[in-house]
XYZ file of N, CA, C and O in Angstrom:
328
model
N 52.880 136.500 70.326
C 53.424 135.511 71.208
C 54.948 135.493 71.134
O 55.579 134.900 71.972
N 55.540 136.199 70.174
C 56.985 136.143 69.977
C 57.752 137.197 70.746
O 58.104 137.005 71.892
N 57.998 138.328 70.124
C 58.891 139.342 70.674
C 58.151 140.271 71.636
O 56.931 140.378 71.622
N 58.959 140.949 72.458
C 58.388 141.944 73.359
C 58.106 143.221 72.580
O 58.882 143.619 71.714
N 57.059 143.881 72.917
C 56.741 145.141 72.255
C 57.364 146.283 73.047
O 57.937 146.099 74.122
N 57.238 147.474 72.507
C 57.768 148.665 73.151
C 57.144 148.844 74.528
O 57.820 149.228 75.481
N 55.871 148.553 74.674
C 55.167 148.741 75.938
C 55.674 147.769 77.008
O 55.777 148.128 78.179
N 56.000 146.565 76.618
C 56.544 145.612 77.586
C 57.872 146.125 78.160
O 58.103 146.084 79.373
N 58.735 146.586 77.267
C 60.042 147.090 77.691
C 59.867 148.321 78.576
O 60.551 148.479 79.589
N 58.965 149.202 78.225
C 58.714 150.412 78.997
C 58.205 150.077 80.399
O 58.647 150.659 81.394
N 57.319 149.125 80.519
C 56.781 148.734 81.818
C 57.865 148.095 82.686
O 57.980 148.411 83.878
N 58.696 147.256 82.111
C 59.788 146.625 82.863
C 60.768 147.690 83.339
O 61.225 147.667 84.490
N 61.100 148.650 82.474
C 62.010 149.731 82.863
C 61.419 150.551 84.004
O 62.130 150.936 84.945
N 60.120 150.854 83.947
C 59.468 151.628 85.008
C 59.500 150.869 86.327
O 59.765 151.453 87.392
N 59.267 149.578 86.296
C 59.293 148.771 87.529
C 60.703 148.751 88.111
O 60.892 148.881 89.331
N 61.718 148.612 87.266
C 63.108 148.593 87.738
C 63.454 149.927 88.388
O 64.062 149.971 89.466
N 63.048 151.036 87.762
C 63.335 152.359 88.329
C 62.591 152.544 89.652
O 63.142 153.093 90.609
N 61.369 152.071 89.744
C 60.621 152.193 90.994
C 61.241 151.353 92.116
O 61.293 151.774 93.266
N 61.713 150.168 91.787
C 62.293 149.295 92.804
C 63.657 149.782 93.286
O 63.946 149.803 94.483
N 64.520 150.134 92.352
C 65.891 150.484 92.701
C 66.107 151.986 92.841
O 67.054 152.405 93.495
N 65.320 152.797 92.198
C 65.509 154.243 92.244
C 66.596 154.680 91.288
O 67.438 153.898 90.848
N 66.571 155.957 90.953
C 67.564 156.473 89.994
C 68.957 156.485 90.590
O 69.943 156.273 89.912
N 69.060 156.753 91.888
C 70.374 156.817 92.530
C 71.090 155.485 92.525
O 72.295 155.409 92.277
N 70.370 154.424 92.813
C 70.992 153.096 92.850
C 71.483 152.668 91.473
O 72.548 152.072 91.339
N 70.696 152.993 90.459
C 71.085 152.596 89.100
C 72.336 153.343 88.665
O 73.255 152.755 88.089
N 72.419 154.653 88.979
C 73.605 155.415 88.587
C 74.835 154.937 89.367
O 75.940 154.875 88.821
N 74.656 154.576 90.644
C 75.766 154.021 91.422
C 76.228 152.689 90.831
O 77.425 152.424 90.731
N 75.269 151.880 90.444
C 75.596 150.579 89.866
C 76.367 150.744 88.561
O 77.380 150.072 88.340
N 75.934 151.676 87.722
C 76.632 151.913 86.458
C 78.034 152.484 86.712
O 78.983 152.155 86.010
N 78.165 153.334 87.726
C 79.487 153.868 88.079
C 80.425 152.765 88.544
O 81.606 152.749 88.191
N 79.900 151.858 89.340
C 80.718 150.738 89.807
C 81.125 149.829 88.648
O 82.257 149.335 88.611
N 80.218 149.626 87.713
C 80.545 148.807 86.540
C 81.647 149.485 85.730
O 82.598 148.837 85.271
N 81.547 150.809 85.562
C 82.569 151.538 84.805
C 83.927 151.460 85.503
O 84.959 151.284 84.841
N 83.945 151.592 86.830
C 85.206 151.473 87.566
C 85.804 150.081 87.407
O 87.022 149.928 87.275
N 84.947 149.076 87.433
C 85.434 147.711 87.258
C 86.051 147.488 85.886
O 87.095 146.855 85.758
N 85.431 148.041 84.867
C 85.968 147.900 83.504
C 87.295 148.625 83.388
O 88.253 148.109 82.799
N 87.394 149.830 83.975
C 88.649 150.591 83.911
C 89.774 149.849 84.618
O 90.898 149.771 84.109
N 89.496 149.288 85.796
C 90.543 148.568 86.518
C 90.931 147.285 85.788
O 92.102 146.891 85.795
N 89.969 146.654 85.131
C 90.279 145.459 84.339
C 91.209 145.801 83.177
O 92.199 145.112 82.934
N 90.906 146.899 82.470
C 91.767 147.319 81.359
C 93.151 147.704 81.854
O 94.156 147.416 81.208
N 93.207 148.382 83.008
C 94.500 148.761 83.578
C 95.321 147.516 83.919
O 96.515 147.461 83.666
N 94.655 146.530 84.482
C 95.349 145.284 84.816
C 95.882 144.574 83.580
O 96.979 144.036 83.587
N 95.113 144.600 82.503
C 95.586 143.978 81.265
C 96.789 144.718 80.702
O 97.739 144.099 80.228
N 96.760 146.046 80.735
C 97.879 146.812 80.183
C 99.132 146.619 81.031
O 100.236 146.580 80.508
N 98.981 146.480 82.365
C 100.142 146.224 83.212
C 100.741 144.860 82.919
O 101.956 144.701 82.909
N 99.912 143.864 82.666
C 100.418 142.538 82.338
C 101.188 142.546 81.037
O 102.205 141.881 80.897
N 100.708 143.309 80.058
C 101.392 143.368 78.765
C 102.739 144.056 78.894
O 103.707 143.645 78.270
N 102.844 145.111 79.711
C 104.122 145.811 79.845
C 105.133 144.959 80.588
O 106.310 144.951 80.249
N 104.705 144.202 81.594
C 105.659 143.350 82.299
C 106.060 142.161 81.441
O 107.187 141.696 81.534
N 105.168 141.668 80.599
C 105.514 140.546 79.728
C 106.424 141.000 78.595
O 107.265 140.243 78.121
N 106.281 142.256 78.132
C 107.078 142.741 77.011
C 108.502 143.058 77.440
O 109.432 142.932 76.655
N 108.713 143.501 78.660
C 110.053 143.852 79.128
C 110.813 142.575 79.487
O 110.380 141.806 80.336
N 111.972 142.348 78.849
C 112.737 141.143 79.173
C 113.391 141.303 80.541
O 113.686 142.412 80.983
N 113.622 140.216 81.219
C 114.282 140.311 82.526
C 115.719 140.773 82.349
O 116.318 140.551 81.292
N 116.292 141.436 83.338
C 117.667 141.911 83.189
C 118.622 140.734 83.038
O 118.511 139.719 83.723
N 119.534 140.882 82.105
C 120.474 139.802 81.801
C 121.624 139.835 82.798
O 122.155 140.890 83.130
N 122.007 138.671 83.278
C 123.161 138.581 84.161
C 124.375 138.212 83.302
O 124.274 137.374 82.409
N 125.492 138.848 83.565
C 126.667 138.531 82.747
C 127.139 137.114 83.033
O 126.994 136.616 84.149
N 127.692 136.464 82.036
C 128.174 135.087 82.261
C 129.338 135.083 83.243
O 130.172 135.976 83.251
N 129.367 134.055 84.090
C 130.439 133.937 85.075
C 131.524 133.021 84.545
O 131.252 132.028 83.886
N 132.758 133.372 84.877
C 133.887 132.522 84.508
C 134.023 131.413 85.556
O 133.865 131.650 86.753
N 134.277 130.215 85.102
C 134.437 129.079 86.003
C 135.926 128.823 86.180
O 136.657 128.585 85.214
N 136.362 128.917 87.424
C 137.768 128.652 87.714
C 137.943 127.159 87.937
O 137.290 126.559 88.781
N 138.849 126.556 87.179
C 139.119 125.139 87.345
C 140.566 124.860 86.981
O 141.207 125.614 86.257
N 141.054 123.768 87.498
C 142.411 123.352 87.203
C 142.399 122.507 85.941
O 141.457 121.766 85.695
N 143.461 122.615 85.160
C 143.494 121.796 83.945
C 143.536 120.307 84.301
O 144.159 119.897 85.266
N 142.856 119.546 83.528
C 142.756 118.113 83.759
C 143.832 117.414 82.926
O 144.030 117.714 81.754
N 144.532 116.465 83.568
C 145.555 115.712 82.838
C 144.867 114.743 81.888
O 143.849 114.141 82.227
N 145.404 114.587 80.699
C 144.780 113.659 79.753
C 144.873 112.222 80.276
O 145.846 111.818 80.889
N 143.854 111.487 80.038
C 143.785 110.102 80.481
C 144.414 109.236 79.405
O 144.109 109.348 78.226
N 145.295 108.335 79.847
C 145.956 107.454 78.892
C 145.126 106.191 78.747
O 144.775 105.544 79.717
N 144.788 105.891 77.527
C 143.990 104.706 77.252
C 144.943 103.609 76.766
O 145.659 103.784 75.791
N 144.911 102.514 77.496
C 145.770 101.401 77.122
C 145.001 100.453 76.213
O 143.811 100.254 76.359
N 145.688 99.903 75.324
C 145.082 98.907 74.440
C 145.074 97.563 75.144
O 145.795 97.337 76.101
N 144.281 96.657 74.666
C 144.155 95.334 75.263
C 145.481 94.594 75.229
O 145.798 93.835 76.139
N 146.289 94.777 74.211
C 147.563 94.089 74.089
C 148.527 94.558 75.193
O 149.247 93.751 75.768
N 148.543 95.840 75.471
C 149.441 96.374 76.498
C 149.031 95.879 77.879
O 149.880 95.613 78.728
N 147.717 95.715 78.107
C 147.256 95.241 79.414
C 147.675 93.790 79.658
O 148.000 93.379 80.750
N 147.669 92.993 78.570
C 148.031 91.588 78.739
C 149.528 91.425 78.992
O 149.958 90.511 79.671
N 150.334 92.358 78.504
C 151.790 92.314 78.746
C 152.112 92.638 80.175
O 153.033 92.084 80.759
N 151.380 93.557 80.760
C 151.662 94.017 82.115
C 151.338 92.922 83.110
O 152.069 92.676 84.053
N 150.199 92.276 82.978
C 149.764 91.313 83.984
C 150.154 89.948 83.680
O 150.775 89.137 84.155
């Protein structure tokens, strides 16, 4: 009542071959192999693009005019003026 015996597996395999034929099974396995190869290729392409750093842009110089220092008045000086 537990596991399948050799005869069960053999009968299932024979039914699958009769239903699908040898040609369909080999085509299916070929398609599976192509899918695995393209999946691996896609993974390797992702790793190479992730490993390569983006090209560095040189720092740009910012042109600006010098700023005059701001004079901070003390509270005592403000009271004298007004």
